[in-house]
PDB file of C-alpha atoms in Angstrom:
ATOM      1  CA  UNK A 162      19.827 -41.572 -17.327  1.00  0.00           C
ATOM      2  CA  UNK A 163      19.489 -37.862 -16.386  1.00  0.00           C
ATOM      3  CA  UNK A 164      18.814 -35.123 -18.689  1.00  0.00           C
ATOM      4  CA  UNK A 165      19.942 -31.556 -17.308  1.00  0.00           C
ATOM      5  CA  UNK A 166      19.965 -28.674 -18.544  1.00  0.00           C
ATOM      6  CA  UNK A 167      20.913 -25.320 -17.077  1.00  0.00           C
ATOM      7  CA  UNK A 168      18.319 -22.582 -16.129  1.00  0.00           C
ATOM      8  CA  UNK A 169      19.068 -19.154 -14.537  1.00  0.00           C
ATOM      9  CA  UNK A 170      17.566 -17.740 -11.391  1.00  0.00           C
ATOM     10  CA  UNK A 171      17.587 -14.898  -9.330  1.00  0.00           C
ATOM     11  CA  UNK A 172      18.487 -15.762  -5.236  1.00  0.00           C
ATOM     12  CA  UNK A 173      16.911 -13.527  -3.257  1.00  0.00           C
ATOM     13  CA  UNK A 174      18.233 -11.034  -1.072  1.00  0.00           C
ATOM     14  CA  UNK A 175      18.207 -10.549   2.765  1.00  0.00           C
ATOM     15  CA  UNK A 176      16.600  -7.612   3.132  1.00  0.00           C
ATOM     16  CA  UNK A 177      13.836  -8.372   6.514  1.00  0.00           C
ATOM     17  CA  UNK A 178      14.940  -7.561  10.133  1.00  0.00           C
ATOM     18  CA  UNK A 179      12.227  -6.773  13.023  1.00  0.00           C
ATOM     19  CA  UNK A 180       9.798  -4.669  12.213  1.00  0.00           C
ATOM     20  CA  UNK A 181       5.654  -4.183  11.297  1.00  0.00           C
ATOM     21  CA  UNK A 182       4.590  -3.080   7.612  1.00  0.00           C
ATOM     22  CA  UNK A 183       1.444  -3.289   5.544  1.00  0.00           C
ATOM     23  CA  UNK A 184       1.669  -4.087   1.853  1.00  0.00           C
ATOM     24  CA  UNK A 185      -0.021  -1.369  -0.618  1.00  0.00           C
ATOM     25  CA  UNK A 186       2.048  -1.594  -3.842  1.00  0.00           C
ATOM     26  CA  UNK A 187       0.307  -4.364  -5.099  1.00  0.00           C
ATOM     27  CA  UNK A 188      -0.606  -8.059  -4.226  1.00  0.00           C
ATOM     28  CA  UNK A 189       2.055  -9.149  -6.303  1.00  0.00           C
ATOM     29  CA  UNK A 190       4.683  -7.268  -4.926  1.00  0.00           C
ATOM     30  CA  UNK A 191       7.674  -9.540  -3.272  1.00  0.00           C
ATOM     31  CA  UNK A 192       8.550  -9.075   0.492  1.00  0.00           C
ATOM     32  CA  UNK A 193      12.337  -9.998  -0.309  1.00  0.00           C
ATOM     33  CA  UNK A 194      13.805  -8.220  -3.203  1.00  0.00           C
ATOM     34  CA  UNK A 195      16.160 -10.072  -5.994  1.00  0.00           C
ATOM     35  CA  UNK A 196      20.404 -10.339  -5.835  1.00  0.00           C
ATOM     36  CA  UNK A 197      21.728  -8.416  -8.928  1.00  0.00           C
ATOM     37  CA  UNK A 198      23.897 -11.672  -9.684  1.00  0.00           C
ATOM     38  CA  UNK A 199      21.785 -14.398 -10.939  1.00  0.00           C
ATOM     39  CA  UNK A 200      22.767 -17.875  -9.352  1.00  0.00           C
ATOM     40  CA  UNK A 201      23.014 -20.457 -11.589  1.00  0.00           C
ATOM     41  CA  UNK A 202      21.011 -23.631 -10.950  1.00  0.00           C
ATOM     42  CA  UNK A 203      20.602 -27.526 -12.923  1.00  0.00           C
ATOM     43  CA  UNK A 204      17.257 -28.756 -13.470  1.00  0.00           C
ATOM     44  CA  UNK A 205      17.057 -32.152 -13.455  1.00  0.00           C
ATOM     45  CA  UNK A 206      14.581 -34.700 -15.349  1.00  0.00           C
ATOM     46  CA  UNK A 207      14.945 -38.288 -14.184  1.00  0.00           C
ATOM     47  CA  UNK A 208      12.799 -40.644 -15.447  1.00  0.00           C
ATOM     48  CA  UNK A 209      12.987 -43.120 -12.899  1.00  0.00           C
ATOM     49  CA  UNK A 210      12.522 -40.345  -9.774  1.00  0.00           C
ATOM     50  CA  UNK A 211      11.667 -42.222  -6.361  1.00  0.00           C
ATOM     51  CA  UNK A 212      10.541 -38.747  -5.637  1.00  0.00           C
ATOM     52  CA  UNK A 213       7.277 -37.684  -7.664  1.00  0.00           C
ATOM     53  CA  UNK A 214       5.031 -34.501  -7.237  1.00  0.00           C
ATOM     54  CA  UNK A 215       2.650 -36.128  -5.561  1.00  0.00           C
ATOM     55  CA  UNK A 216       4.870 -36.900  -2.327  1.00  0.00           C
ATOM     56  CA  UNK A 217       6.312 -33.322  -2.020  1.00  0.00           C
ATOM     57  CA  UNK A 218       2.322 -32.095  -1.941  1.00  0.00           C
ATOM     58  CA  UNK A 219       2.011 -34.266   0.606  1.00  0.00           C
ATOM     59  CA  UNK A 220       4.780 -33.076   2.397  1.00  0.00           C
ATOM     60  CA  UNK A 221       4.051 -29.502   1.920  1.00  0.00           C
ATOM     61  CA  UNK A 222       0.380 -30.118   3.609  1.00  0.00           C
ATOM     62  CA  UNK A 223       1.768 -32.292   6.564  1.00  0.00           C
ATOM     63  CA  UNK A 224       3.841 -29.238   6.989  1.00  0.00           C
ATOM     64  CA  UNK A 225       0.981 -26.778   7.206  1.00  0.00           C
ATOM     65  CA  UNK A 226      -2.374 -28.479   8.424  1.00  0.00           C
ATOM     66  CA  UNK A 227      -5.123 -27.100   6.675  1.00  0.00           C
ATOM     67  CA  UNK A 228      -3.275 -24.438   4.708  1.00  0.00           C
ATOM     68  CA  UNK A 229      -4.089 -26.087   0.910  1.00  0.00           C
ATOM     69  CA  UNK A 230      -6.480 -28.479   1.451  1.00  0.00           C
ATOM     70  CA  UNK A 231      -8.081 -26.548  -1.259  1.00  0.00           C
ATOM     71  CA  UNK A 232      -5.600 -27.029  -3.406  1.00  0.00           C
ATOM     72  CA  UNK A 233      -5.211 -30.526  -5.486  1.00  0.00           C
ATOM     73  CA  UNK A 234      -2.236 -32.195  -6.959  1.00  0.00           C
ATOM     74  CA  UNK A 235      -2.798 -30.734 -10.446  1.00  0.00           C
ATOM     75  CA  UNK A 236      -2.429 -27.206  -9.451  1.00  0.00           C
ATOM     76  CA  UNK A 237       1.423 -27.749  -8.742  1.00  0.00           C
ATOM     77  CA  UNK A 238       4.200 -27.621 -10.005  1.00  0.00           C
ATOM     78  CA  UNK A 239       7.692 -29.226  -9.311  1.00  0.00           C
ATOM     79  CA  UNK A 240      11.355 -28.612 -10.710  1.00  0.00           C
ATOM     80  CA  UNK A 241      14.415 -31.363  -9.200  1.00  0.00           C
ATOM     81  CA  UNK A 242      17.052 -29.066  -9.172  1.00  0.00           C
ATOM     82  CA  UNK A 243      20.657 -29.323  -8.020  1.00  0.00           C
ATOM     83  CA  UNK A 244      23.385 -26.326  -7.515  1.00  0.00           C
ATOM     84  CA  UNK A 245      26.756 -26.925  -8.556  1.00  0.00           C
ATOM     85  CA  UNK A 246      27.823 -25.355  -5.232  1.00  0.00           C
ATOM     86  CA  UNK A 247      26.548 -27.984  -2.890  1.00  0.00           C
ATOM     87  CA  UNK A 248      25.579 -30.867  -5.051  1.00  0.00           C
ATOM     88  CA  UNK A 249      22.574 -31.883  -3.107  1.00  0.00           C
ATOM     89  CA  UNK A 250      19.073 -32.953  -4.717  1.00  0.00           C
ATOM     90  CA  UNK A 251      16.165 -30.578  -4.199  1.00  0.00           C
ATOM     91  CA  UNK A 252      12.229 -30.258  -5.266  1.00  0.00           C
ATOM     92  CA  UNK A 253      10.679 -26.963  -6.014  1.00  0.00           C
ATOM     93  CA  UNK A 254       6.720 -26.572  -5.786  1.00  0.00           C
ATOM     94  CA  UNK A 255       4.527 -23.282  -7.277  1.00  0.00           C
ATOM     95  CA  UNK A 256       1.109 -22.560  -7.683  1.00  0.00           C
ATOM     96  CA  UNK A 257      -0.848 -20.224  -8.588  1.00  0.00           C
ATOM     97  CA  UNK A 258      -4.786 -20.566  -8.971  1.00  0.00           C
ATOM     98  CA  UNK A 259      -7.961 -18.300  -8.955  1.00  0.00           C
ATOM     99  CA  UNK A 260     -10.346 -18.787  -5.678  1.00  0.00           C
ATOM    100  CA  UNK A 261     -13.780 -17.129  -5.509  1.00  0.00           C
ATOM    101  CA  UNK A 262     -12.407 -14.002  -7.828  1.00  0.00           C
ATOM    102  CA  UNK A 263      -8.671 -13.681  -5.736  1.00  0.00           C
ATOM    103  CA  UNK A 264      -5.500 -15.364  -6.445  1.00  0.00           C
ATOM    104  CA  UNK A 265      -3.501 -17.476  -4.250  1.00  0.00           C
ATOM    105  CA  UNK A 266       0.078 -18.325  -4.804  1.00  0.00           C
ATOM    106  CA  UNK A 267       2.970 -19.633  -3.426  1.00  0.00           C
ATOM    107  CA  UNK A 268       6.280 -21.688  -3.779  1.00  0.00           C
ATOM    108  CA  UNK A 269       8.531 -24.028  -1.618  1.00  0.00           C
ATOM    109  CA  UNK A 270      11.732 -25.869  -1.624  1.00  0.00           C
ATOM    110  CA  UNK A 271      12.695 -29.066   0.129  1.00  0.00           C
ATOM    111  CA  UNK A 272      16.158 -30.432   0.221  1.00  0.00           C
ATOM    112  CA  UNK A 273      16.874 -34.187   0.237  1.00  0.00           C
ATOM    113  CA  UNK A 274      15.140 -37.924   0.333  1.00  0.00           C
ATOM    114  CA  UNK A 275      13.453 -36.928   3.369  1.00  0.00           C
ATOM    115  CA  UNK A 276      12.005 -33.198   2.078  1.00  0.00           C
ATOM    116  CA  UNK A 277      13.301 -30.992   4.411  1.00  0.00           C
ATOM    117  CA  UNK A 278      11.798 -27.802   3.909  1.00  0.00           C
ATOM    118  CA  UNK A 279      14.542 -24.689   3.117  1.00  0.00           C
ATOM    119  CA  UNK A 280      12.081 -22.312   1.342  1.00  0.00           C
ATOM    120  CA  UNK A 281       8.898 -21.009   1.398  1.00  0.00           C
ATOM    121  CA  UNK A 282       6.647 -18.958   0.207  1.00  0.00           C
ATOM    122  CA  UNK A 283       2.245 -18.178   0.555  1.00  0.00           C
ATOM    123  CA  UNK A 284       0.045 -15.543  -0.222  1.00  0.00           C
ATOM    124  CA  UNK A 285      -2.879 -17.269   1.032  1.00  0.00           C
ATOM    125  CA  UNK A 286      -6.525 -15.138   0.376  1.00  0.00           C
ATOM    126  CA  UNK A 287      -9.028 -14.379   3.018  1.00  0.00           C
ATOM    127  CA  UNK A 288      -6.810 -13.747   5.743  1.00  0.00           C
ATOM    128  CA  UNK A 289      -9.275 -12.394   8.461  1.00  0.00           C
ATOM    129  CA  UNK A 290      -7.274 -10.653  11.411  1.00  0.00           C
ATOM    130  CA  UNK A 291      -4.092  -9.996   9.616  1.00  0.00           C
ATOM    131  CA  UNK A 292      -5.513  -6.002   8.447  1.00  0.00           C
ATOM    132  CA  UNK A 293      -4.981  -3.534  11.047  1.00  0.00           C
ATOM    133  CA  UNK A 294      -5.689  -3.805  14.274  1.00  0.00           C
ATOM    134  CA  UNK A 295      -3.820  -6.669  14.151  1.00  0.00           C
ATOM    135  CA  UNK A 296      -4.688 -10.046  15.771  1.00  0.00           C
ATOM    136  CA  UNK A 297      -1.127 -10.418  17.104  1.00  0.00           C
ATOM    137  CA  UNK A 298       1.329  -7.981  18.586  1.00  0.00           C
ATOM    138  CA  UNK A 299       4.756  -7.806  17.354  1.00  0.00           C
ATOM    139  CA  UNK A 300       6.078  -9.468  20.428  1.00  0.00           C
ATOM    140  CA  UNK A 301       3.923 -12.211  20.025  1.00  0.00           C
ATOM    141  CA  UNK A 302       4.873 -12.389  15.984  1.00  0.00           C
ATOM    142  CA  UNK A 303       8.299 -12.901  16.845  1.00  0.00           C
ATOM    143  CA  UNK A 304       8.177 -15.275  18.936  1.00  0.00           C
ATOM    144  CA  UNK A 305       5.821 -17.565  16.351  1.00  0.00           C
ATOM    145  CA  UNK A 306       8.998 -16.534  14.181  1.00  0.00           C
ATOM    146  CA  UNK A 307      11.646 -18.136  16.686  1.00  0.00           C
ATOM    147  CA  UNK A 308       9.258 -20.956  16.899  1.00  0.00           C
ATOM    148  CA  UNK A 309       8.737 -21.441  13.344  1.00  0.00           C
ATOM    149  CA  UNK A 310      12.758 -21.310  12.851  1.00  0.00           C
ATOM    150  CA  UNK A 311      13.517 -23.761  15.488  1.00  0.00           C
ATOM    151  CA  UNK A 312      10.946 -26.287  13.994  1.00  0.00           C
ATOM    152  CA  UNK A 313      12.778 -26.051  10.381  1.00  0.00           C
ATOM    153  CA  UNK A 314      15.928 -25.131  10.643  1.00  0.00           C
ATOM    154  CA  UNK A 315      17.931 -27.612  11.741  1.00  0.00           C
ATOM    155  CA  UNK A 316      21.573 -26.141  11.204  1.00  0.00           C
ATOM    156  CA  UNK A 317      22.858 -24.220  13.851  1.00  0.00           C
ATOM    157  CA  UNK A 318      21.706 -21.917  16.574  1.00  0.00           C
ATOM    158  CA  UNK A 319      20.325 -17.873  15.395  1.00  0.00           C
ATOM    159  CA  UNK A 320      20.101 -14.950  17.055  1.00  0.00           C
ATOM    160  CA  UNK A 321      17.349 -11.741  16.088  1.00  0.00           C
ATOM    161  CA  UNK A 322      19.604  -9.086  13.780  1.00  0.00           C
ATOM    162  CA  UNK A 323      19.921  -5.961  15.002  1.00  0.00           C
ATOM    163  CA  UNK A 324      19.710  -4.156  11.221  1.00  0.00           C
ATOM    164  CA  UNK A 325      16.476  -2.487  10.245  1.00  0.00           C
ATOM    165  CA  UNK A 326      15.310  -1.979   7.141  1.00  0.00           C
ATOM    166  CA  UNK A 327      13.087   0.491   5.282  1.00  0.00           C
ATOM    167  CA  UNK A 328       9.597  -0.456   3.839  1.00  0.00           C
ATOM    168  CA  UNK A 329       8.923   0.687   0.170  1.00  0.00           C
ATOM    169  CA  UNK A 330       5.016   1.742  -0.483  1.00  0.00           C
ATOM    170  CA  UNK A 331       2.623   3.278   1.575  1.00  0.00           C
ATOM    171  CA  UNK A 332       0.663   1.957   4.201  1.00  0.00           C
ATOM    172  CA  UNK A 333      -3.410   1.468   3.956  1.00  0.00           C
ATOM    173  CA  UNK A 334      -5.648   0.001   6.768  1.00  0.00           C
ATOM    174  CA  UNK A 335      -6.738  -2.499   4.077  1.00  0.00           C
ATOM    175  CA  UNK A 336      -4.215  -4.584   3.487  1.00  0.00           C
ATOM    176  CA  UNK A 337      -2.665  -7.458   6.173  1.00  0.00           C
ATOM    177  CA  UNK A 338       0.066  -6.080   8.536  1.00  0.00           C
ATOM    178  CA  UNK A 339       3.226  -7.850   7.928  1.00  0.00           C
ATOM    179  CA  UNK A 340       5.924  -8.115  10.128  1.00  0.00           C
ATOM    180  CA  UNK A 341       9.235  -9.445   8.857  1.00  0.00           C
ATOM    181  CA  UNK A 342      12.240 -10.923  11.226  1.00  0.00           C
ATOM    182  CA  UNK A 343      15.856 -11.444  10.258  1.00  0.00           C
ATOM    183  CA  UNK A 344      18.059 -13.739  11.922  1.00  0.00           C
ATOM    184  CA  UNK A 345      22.041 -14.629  12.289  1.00  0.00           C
ATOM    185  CA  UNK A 346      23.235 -17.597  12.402  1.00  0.00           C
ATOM    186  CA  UNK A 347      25.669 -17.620  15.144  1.00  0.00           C
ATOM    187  CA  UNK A 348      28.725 -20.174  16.509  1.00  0.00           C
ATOM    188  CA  UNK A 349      29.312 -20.207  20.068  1.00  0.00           C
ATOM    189  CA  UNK A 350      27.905 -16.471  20.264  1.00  0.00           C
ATOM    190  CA  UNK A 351      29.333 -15.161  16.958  1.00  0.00           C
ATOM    191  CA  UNK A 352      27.587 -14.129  14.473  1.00  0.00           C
ATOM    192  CA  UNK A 353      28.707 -16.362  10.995  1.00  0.00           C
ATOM    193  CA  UNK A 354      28.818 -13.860   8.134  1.00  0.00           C
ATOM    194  CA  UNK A 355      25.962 -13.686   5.642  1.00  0.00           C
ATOM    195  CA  UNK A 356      24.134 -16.239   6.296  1.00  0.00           C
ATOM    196  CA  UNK A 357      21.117 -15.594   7.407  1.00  0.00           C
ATOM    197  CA  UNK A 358      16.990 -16.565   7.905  1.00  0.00           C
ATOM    198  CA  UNK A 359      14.353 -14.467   7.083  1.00  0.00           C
ATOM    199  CA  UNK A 360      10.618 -15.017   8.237  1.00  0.00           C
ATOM    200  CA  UNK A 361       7.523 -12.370   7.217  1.00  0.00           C
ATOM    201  CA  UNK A 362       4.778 -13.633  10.072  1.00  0.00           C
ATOM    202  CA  UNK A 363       0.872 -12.267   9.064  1.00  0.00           C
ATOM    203  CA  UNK A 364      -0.959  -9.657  11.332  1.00  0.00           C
ATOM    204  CA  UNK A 365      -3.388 -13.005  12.443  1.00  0.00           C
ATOM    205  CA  UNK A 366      -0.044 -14.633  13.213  1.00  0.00           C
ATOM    206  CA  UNK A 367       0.310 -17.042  10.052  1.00  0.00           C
ATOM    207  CA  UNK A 368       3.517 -17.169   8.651  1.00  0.00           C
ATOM    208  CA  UNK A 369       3.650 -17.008   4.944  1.00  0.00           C
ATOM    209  CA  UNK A 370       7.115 -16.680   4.169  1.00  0.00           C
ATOM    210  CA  UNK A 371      10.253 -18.191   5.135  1.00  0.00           C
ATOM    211  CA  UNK A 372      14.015 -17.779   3.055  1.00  0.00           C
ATOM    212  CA  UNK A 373      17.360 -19.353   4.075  1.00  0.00           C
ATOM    213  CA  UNK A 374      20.526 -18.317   2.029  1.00  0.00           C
ATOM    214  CA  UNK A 375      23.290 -20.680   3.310  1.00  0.00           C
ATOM    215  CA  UNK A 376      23.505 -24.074   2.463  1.00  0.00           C
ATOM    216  CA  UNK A 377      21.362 -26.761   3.921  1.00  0.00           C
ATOM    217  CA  UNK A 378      23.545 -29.510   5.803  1.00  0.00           C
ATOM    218  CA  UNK A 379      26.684 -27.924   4.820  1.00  0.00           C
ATOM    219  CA  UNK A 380      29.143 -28.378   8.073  1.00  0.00           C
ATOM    220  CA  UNK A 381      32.339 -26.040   8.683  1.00  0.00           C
ATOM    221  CA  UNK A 382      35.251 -26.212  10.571  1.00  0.00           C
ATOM    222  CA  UNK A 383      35.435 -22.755  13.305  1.00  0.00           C
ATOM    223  CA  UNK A 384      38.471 -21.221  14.676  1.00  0.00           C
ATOM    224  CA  UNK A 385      39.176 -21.495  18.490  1.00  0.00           C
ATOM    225  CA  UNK A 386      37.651 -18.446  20.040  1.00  0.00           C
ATOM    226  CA  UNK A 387      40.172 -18.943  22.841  1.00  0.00           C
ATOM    227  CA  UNK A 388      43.520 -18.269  20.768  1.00  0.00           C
ATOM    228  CA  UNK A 389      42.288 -14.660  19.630  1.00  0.00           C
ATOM    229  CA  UNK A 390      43.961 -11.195  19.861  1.00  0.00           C
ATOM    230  CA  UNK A 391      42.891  -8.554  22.211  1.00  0.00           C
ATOM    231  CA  UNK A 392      40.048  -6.642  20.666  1.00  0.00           C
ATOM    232  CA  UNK A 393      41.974  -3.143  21.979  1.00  0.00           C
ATOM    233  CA  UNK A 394      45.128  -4.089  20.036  1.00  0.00           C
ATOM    234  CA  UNK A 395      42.937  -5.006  16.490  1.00  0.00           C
ATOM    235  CA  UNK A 396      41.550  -1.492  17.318  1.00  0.00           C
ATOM    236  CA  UNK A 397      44.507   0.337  17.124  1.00  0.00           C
ATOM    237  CA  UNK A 398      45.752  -1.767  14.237  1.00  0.00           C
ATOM    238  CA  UNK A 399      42.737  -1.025  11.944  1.00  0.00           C
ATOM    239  CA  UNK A 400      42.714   3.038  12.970  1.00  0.00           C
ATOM    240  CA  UNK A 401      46.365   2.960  12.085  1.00  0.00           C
ATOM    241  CA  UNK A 402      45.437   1.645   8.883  1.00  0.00           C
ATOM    242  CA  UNK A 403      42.179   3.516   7.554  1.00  0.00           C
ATOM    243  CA  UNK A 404      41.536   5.243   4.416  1.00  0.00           C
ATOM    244  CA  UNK A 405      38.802   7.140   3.295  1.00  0.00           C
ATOM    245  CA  UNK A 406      37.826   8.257   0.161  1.00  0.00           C
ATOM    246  CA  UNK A 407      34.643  10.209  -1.484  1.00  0.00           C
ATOM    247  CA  UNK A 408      32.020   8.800  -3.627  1.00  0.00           C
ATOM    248  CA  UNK A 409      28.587   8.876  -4.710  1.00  0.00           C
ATOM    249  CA  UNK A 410      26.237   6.557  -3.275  1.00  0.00           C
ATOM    250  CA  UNK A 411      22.597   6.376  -4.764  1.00  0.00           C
ATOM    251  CA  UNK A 412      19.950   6.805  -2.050  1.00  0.00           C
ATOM    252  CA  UNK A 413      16.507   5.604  -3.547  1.00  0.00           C
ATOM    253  CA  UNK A 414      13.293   6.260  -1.756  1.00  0.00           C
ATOM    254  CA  UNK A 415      10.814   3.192  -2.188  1.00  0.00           C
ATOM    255  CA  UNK A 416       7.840   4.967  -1.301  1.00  0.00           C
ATOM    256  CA  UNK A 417       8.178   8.124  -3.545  1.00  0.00           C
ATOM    257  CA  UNK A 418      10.467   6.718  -6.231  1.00  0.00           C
ATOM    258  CA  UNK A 419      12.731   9.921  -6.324  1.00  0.00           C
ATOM    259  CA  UNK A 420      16.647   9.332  -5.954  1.00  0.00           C
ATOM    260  CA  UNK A 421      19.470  11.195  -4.479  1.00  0.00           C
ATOM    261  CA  UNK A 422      23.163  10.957  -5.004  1.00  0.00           C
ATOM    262  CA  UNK A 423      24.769  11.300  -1.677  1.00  0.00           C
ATOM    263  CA  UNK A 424      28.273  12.285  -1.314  1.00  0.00           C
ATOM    264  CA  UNK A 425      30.087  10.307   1.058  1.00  0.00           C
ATOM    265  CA  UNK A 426      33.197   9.201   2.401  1.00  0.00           C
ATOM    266  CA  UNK A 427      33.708   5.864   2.760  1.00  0.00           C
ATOM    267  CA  UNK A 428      36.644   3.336   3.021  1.00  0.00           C
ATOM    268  CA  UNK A 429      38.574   3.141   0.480  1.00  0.00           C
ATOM    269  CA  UNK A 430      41.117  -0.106   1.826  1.00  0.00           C
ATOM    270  CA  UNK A 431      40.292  -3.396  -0.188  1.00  0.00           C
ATOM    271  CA  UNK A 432      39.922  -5.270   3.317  1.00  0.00           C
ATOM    272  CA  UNK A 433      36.866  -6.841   4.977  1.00  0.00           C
ATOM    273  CA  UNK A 434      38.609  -7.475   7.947  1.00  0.00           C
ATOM    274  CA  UNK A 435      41.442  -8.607  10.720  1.00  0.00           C
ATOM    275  CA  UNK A 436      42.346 -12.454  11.615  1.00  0.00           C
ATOM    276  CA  UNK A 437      41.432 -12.491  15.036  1.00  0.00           C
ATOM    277  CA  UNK A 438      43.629 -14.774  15.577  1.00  0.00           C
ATOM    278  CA  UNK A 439      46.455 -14.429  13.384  1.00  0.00           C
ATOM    279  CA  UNK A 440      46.231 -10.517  12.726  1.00  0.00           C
ATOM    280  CA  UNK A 441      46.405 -10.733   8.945  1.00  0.00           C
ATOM    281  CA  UNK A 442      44.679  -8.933   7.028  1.00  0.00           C
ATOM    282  CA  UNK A 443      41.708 -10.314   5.533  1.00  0.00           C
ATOM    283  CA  UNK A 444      40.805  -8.787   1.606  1.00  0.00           C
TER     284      UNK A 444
END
């Protein structure tokens, strides 16, 4: 017999594309920033669980060789959750513990019987080479990224966004270099919508954080790229159709804390887009 009860969490936002940045706000400061909307997860206690702590530790370290063999069983701890969206079974592991005066701590989420790791997340301590200059280049960060991606995500094929972002805090020589990588996941060439994988790589080339927001092992059903409308009439049918309107949009600067109110004109048509093959409108 199962006893849930519901819990609320904050998902966490895409907000890393390609780029190098050193952390100064603090040590406890989050690379990915937090979804307004909270998303509603189950924890689960089962009694008679043929999953226990002790073999998602074990996972975690077969994962990553060497990276908490200071760490002991004791020092974790796991949630079974499930989301009402997707209904599958997963095991959530933090820690947090005190090592020769600095703290190391982390999380991680695996997804199924056979623990496939969806999230994760390390601030690991003594992390010689990561301050700058840097042990690795960028070029050489993202590709441990693409390699790190290809290794656990097994859904799909992804492509390196295009969309930057901007870094919040000033920079110091003293703290590790991070450089954070956002990827599409892409059908035949196209990009699919939101769902994305994000990847912060260390400035000695460890990789300490890694965020998927799609569902694991969900499959869909694509249109037929061949059947779609020419782009050039979709273009005219869109410019007949625009509307702009004003509005204030609140420009916040990360690294001074001041804020601006911008006025802009933006869109005003309820519509995120054109059927390509159909030509409806899409709201």
């Amino acid at each position: 017999m199962k006893n849930i009860k519901k819990v609320g969490t904050l998902s966490l936002a895409s907000v890393l594309a390609t780029g190098i940045f050193a952390t100064s706000v603090s040590s406890d400061t989050p690379i990915y920033q937090l979804d307004e909307a909270d998303k509603v997860k189950i924890q689960v206690v089962e009694k008679d669980a043929t999953i226990v702590k002790t073999d998602v530790v074990e996972r975690l370290k077969e994962l990553f060789p060497g990276e908490f063999d200071h760490l002991n069983v004791s020092d974790f701890n796991m949630r079974q959750v499930l989301y009402p969206e997707d209904d599958i079974q997963r095991y959530e592991l933090d820690f947090s513990r005190e090592v020769n005066g600095e703290y190391t701590y982390g999380s991680a989420s695996f997804v199924g019987e056979d623990l496939q790791l969806e999230n994760f997340h390390h601030e690991p301590i003594g992390v010689e080479g990561a301050a700058f200059p840097p042990t690795v280049t960028k070029d050489e960060a993202e590709e441990i990224a693409k390699d790190f991606l290809n290794k656990f995500s097994k859904d799909g094929t992804y492509q390196l966004s295009e969309d930057g972002i901007e870094y919040w805090g000033s920079q110091t020589l003293l703290e590790p270099i991070r450089y954070g990588f956002s990827f599409d996941r892409t059908n035949e060439d196209v990009i699919v919508t939101n769902q994305t994988a994000q990847i912060v790589v260390l400035g000695n080339g460890q990789v300490i954080q890694f965020y998927q927001n799609y569902p694991t092992g969900k499959s869909y059903t694509y249109d037929d790229q061949d059947d779609i409308q020419d782009e050039k009439t979709i273009q005219e049918k869109v410019q007949k159709h625009l509307s702009v309107g004003l509005e204030y949009q609140i420009d916040y600067d990360f690294a001074t804390g001041e804020q601006e109110a911008k006025l802009v004109y933006s869109q005003s048509n309820d519509v995120k887009g054109i059927h390509a093959i159909s030509g409806h409108w899409q709201t």
